Short mmCIF file of C-alpha atoms in Angstrom, two decimals:
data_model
loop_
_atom_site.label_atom_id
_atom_site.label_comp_id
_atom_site.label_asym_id
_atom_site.label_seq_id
_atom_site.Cartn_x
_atom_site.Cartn_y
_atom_site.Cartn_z
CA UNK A 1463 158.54 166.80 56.36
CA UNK A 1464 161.95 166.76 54.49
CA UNK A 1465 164.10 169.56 54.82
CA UNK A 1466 164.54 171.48 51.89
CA UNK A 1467 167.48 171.74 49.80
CA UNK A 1468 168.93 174.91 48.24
CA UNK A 1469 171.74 174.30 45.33
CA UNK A 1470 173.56 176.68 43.39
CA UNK A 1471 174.37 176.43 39.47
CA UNK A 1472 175.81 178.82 36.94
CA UNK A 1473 175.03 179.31 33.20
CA UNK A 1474 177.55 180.90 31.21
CA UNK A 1475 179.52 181.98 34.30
CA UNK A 1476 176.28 183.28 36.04
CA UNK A 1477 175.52 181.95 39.07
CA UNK A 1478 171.76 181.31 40.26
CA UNK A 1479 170.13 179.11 42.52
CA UNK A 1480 166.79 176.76 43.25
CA UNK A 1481 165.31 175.41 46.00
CA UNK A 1482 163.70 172.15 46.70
CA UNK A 1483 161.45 171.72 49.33
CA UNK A 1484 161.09 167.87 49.12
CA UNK A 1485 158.18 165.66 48.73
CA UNK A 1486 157.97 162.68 51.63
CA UNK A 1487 158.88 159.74 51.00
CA UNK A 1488 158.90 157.74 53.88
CA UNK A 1489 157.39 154.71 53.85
CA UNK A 1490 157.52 154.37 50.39
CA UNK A 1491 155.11 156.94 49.19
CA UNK A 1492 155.61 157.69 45.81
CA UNK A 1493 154.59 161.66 44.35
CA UNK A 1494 151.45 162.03 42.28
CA UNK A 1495 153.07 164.00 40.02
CA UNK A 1496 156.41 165.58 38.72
CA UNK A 1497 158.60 168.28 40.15
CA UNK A 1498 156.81 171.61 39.98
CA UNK A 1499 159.08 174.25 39.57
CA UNK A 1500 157.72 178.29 39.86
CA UNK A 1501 158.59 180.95 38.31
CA UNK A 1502 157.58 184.75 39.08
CA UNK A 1503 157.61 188.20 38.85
CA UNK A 1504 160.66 190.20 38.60
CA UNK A 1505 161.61 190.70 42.20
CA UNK A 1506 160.17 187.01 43.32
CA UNK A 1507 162.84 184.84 44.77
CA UNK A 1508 163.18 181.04 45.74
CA UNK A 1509 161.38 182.30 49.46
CA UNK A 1510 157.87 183.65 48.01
CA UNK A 1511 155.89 181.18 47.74
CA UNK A 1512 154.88 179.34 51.11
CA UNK A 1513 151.40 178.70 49.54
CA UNK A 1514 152.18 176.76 47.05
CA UNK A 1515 154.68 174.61 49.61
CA UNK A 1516 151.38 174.17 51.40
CA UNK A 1517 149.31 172.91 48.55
CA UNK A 1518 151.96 171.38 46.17
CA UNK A 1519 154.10 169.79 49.02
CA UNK A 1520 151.89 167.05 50.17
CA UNK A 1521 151.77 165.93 45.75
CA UNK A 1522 155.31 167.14 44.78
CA UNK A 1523 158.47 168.14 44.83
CA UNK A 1524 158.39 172.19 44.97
CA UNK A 1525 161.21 173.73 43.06
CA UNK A 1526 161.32 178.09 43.46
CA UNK A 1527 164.61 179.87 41.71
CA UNK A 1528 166.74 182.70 42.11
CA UNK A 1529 167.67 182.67 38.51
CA UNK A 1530 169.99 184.58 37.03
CA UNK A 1531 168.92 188.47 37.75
CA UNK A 1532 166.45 187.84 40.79
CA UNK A 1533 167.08 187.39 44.52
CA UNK A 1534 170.68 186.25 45.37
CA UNK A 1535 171.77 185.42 41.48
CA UNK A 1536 174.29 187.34 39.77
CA UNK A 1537 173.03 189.88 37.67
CA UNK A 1538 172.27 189.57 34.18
CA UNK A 1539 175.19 190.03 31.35
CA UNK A 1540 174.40 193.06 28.89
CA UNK A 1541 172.18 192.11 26.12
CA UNK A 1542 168.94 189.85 25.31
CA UNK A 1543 168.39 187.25 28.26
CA UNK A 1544 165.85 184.80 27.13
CA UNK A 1545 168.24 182.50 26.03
CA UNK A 1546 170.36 182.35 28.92
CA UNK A 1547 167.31 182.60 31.67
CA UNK A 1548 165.40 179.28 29.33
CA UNK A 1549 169.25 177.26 29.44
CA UNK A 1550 169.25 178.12 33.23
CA UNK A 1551 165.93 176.40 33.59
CA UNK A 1552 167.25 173.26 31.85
CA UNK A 1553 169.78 173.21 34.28
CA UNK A 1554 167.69 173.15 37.12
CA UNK A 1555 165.64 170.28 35.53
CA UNK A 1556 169.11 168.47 34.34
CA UNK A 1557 170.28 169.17 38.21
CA UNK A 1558 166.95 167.43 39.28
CA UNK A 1559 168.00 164.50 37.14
CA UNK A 1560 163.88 165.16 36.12
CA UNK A 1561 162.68 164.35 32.76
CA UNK A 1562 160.10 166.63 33.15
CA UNK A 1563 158.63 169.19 35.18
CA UNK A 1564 155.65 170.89 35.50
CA UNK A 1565 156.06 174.50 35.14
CA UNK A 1566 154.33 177.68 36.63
CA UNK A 1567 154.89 181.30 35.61
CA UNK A 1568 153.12 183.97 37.07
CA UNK A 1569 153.77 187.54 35.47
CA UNK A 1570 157.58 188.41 34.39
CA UNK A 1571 157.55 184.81 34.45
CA UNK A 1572 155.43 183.24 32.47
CA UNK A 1573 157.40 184.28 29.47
CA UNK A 1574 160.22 182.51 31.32
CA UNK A 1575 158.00 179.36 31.30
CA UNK A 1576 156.36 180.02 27.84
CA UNK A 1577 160.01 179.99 26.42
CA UNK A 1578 160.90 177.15 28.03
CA UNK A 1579 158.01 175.57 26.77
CA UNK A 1580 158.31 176.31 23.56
CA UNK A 1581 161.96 174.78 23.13
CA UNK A 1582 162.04 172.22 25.37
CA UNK A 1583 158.48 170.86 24.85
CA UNK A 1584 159.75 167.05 26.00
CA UNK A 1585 160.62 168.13 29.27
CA UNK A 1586 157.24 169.75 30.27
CA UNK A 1587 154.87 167.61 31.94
CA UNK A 1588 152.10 170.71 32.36
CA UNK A 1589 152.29 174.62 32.12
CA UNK A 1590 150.36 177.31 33.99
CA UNK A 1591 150.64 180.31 33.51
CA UNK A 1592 148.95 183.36 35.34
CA UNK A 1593 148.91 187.30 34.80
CA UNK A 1594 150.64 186.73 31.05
CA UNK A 1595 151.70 190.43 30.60
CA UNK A 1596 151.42 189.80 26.70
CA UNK A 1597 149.79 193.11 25.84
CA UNK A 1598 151.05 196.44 27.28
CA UNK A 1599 148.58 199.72 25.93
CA UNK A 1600 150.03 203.10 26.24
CA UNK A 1601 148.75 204.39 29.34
CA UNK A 1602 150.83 201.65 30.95
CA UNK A 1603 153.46 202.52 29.09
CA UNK A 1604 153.75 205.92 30.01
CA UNK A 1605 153.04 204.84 33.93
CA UNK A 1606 156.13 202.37 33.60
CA UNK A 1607 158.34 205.48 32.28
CA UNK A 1608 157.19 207.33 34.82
CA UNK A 1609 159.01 204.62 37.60
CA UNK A 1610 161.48 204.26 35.34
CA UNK A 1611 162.18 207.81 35.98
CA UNK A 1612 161.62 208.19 39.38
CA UNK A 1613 163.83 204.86 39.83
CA UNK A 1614 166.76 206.60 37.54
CA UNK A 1615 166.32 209.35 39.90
CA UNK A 1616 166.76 207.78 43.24
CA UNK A 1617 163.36 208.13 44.00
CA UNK A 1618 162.93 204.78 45.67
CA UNK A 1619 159.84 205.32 47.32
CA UNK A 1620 158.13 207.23 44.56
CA UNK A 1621 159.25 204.37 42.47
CA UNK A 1622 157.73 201.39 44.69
CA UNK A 1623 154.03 204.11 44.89
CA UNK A 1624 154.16 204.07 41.24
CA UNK A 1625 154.91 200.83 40.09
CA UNK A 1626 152.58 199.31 42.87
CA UNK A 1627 149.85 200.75 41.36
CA UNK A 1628 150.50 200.51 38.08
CA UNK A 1629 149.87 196.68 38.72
CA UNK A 1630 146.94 197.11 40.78
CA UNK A 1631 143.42 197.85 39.87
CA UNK A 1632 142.59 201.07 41.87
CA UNK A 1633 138.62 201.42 40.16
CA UNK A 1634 136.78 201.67 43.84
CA UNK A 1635 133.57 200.26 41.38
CA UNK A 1636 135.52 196.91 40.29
CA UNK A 1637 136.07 194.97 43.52
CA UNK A 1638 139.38 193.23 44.64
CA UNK A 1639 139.22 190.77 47.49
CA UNK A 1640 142.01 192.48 49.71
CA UNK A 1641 143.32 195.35 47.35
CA UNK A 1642 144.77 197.74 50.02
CA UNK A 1643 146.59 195.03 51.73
CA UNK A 1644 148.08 193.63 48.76
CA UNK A 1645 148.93 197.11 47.65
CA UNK A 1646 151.01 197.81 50.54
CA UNK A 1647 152.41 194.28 50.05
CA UNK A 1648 153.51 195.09 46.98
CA UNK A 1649 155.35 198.32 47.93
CA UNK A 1650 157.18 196.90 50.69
CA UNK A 1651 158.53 194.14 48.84
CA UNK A 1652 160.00 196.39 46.03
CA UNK A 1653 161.56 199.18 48.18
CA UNK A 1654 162.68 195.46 50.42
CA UNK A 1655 164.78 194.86 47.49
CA UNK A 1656 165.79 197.75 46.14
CA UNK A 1657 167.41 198.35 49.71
CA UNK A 1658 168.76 194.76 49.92
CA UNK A 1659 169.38 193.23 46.57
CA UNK A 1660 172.44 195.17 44.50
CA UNK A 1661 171.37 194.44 41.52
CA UNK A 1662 167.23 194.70 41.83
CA UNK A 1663 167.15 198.19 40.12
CA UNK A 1664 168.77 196.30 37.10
CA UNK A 1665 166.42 193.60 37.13
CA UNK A 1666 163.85 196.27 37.29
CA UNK A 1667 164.66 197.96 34.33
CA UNK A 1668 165.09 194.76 32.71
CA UNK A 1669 161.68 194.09 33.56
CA UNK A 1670 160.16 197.39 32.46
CA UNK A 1671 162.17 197.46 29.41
CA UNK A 1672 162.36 194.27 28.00
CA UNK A 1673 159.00 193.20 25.98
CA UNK A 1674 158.70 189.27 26.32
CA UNK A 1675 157.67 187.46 23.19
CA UNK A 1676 155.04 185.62 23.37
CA UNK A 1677 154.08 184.51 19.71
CA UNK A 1678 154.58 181.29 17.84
CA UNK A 1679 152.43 179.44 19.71
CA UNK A 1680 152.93 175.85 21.42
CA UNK A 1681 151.44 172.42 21.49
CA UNK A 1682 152.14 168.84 22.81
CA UNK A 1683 152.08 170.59 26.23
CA UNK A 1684 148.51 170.40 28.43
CA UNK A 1685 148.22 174.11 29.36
CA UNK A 1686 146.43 176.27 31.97
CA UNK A 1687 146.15 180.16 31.53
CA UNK A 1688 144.31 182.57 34.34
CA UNK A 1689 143.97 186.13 34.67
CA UNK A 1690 142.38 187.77 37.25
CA UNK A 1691 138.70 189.55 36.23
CA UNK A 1692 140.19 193.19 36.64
CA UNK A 1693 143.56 192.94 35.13
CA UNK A 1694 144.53 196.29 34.39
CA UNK A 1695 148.27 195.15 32.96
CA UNK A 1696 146.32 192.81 30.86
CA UNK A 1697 143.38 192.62 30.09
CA UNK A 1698 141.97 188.25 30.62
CA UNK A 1699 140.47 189.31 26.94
CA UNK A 1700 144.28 189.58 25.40
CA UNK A 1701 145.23 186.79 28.07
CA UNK A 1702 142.55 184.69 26.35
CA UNK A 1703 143.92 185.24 22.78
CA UNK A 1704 147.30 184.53 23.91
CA UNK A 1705 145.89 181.17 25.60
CA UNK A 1706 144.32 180.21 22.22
CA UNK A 1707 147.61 180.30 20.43
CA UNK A 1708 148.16 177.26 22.71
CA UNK A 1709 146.48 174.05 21.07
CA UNK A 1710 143.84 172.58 23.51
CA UNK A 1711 144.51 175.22 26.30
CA UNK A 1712 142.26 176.19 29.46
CA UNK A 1713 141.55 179.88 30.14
CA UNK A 1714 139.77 180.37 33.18
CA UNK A 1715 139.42 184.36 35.02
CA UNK A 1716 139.82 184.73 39.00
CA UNK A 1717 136.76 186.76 40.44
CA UNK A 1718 137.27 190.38 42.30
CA UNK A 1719 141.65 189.95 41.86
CA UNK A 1720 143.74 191.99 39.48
CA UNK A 1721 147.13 191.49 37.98
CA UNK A 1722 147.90 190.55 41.62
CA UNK A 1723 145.97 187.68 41.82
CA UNK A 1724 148.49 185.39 43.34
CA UNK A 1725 148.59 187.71 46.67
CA UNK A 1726 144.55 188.75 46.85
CA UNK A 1727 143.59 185.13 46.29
CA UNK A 1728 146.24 183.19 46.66
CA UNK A 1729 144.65 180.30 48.32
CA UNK A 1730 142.16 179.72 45.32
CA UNK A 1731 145.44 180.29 43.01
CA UNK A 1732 147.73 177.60 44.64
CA UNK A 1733 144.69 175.08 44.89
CA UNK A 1734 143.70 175.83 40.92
CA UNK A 1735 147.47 175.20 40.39
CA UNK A 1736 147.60 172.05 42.41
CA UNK A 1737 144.81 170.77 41.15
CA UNK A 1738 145.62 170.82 37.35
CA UNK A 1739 149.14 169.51 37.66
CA UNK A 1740 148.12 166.66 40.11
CA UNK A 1741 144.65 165.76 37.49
CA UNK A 1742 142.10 166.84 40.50
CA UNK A 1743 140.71 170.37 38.43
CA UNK A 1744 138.10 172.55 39.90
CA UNK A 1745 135.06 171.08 38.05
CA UNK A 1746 134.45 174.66 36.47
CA UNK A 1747 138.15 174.77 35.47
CA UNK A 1748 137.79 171.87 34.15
CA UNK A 1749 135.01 172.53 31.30
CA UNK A 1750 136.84 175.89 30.36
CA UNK A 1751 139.46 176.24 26.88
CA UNK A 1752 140.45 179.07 25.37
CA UNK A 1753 137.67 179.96 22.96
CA UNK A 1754 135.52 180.73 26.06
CA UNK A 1755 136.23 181.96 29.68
CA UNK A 1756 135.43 180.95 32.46
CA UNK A 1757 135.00 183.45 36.01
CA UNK A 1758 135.74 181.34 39.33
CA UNK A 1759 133.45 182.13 41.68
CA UNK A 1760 133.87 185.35 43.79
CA UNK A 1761 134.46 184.55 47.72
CA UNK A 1762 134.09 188.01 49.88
CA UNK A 1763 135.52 185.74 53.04
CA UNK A 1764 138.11 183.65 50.60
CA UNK A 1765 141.02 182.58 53.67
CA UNK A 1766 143.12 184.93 53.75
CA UNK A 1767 146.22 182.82 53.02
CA UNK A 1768 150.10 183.75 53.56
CA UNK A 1769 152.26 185.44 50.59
#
């Protein structure tokens, strides 16, 4: 397999960084389907995502970014980012020399993607989006203050505890396929880079703070939303209204997963994903839109995957 290629780039003076892990070539084989470039959560860098190298790899190029704010990018300038985070997308794809890419976000960044989308409709082959955070209630709310507070403080443990389970579903009667080990996932990975990354509290509060927009709605762009059934950031019922506002969308739920749905079944995710940018859907997928859900099936001895 090719050996994958890391460049750096800079938007407005910030610099940021993608990867490409290369699709093969050799012997004139030709991709089934366009660059595929991933997006995440707040603290998800251009290393996070082996599972979709495994799935998307033998189709595509894989693109993952450190964009400006997240993993070894410069922090972000003072002031709304949207702009500047959607430009330093297009520069990826302009870097690429791609016309068009197909684009997955999963939590923080699906808004990433959905902006994109939204202004640069011509260069998006497919969208996916997973997790949408488009609807925060007010216990949530007051959990995220909470971290904020604890993070202010210096509390980084407390902090990671918190804001773990703030994106977990901790209901012992709603089951999620590997909860306890993505929970301690999860905490590792944010105290990881609040010890290692000098500007991941920042991108943190950016995170907590910020409230993505996610109105106006968007066609010309084949679309794929999913939530996972216990979604306690989201509800998949707001996830689904947001999903109609995109003309002729799919809006499919991930059985016994939560917000965290690309860690408890992350194997089903990256083959979902796979499938609907490379044409090959999951025939249940397949038959779902937005004015009615479907619920994948539930698999107590899913594969346990790598995240």
């Amino acid at each position: 397999m090719p050996e994958e290629i890391i460049r750096t780039l800079s938007a407005d003076g910030v610099r940021y960084g993608y990867r490409v892990l290369p699709y093969d070539r050799s012997g004139g084989a030709v991709p089934r389907t366009e660059p595929t470039l991933i997006l995440g959560g707040a603290l998800q860098g251009m290393f996070g995502w082996p599972q979709m190298d495994d799935h998307l790899g033998p189709a595509a190029d894989v693109v993952t970014a450190d964009l400006p704010g997240m993993g070894g990018a410069d922090p972000l300038p003072p002031g709304p980012s949207a702009d500047l985070l959607r430009r330093a997308v297009l520069g990826i794809a302009d870097d690429l020399g791609a016309p068009r890419l197909n684009v997955f976000g999963f939590s923080y960044g699906t808004a990433i993607a959905f902006g994109f989308a939204q202004h640069h409709p011509e260069r998006v082959a497919r969208l996916a989006l997973g997790g949408v955070p488009v609807h925060i209630d007010a216990a949530q709310a007051a959990c995220w203050e909470r971290a904020r507070r604890q993070l202010a403080a210096g509390d980084r443990g407390g902090f990671a505890a918190t804001a773990a389970d703030a994106l977990m579903c901790l209901d012992p009667e709603r089951p999620v396929h590997r909860r306890e080990l993505a929970r301690r996932y999860v905490r590792r990975s944010f105290l990881h880079a609040l010890t290692h990354s000098p500007h991941a509290a920042d991108s943190l509060h950016r995170a907590l703070a910020d409230r993505p927009d996610f109105t106006g709605g968007l066609a010309g762009v084949p679309a794929l939303v999913f939530a996972g059934e216990h979604d306690t950031v989201t509800s998949p019922a707001r996830q689904q209204e947001f999903a109609a506002t995109i003309e002729g969308s799919r809006f499919l739920t991930i059985g016994e997963s939560d917000h965290w749905v690309v860690l408890e079944r992350a194997e089903e995710v990256a083959s979902l994903v796979t499938g609907f940018f490379t044409g090959r859907e999951q025939p249940m997928a397949a038959t779902s839109r937005a004015t009615g859900a479907v619920v994948l099936p539930r698999q107590a001895t899913a594969p346990a995957g790598r995240t």
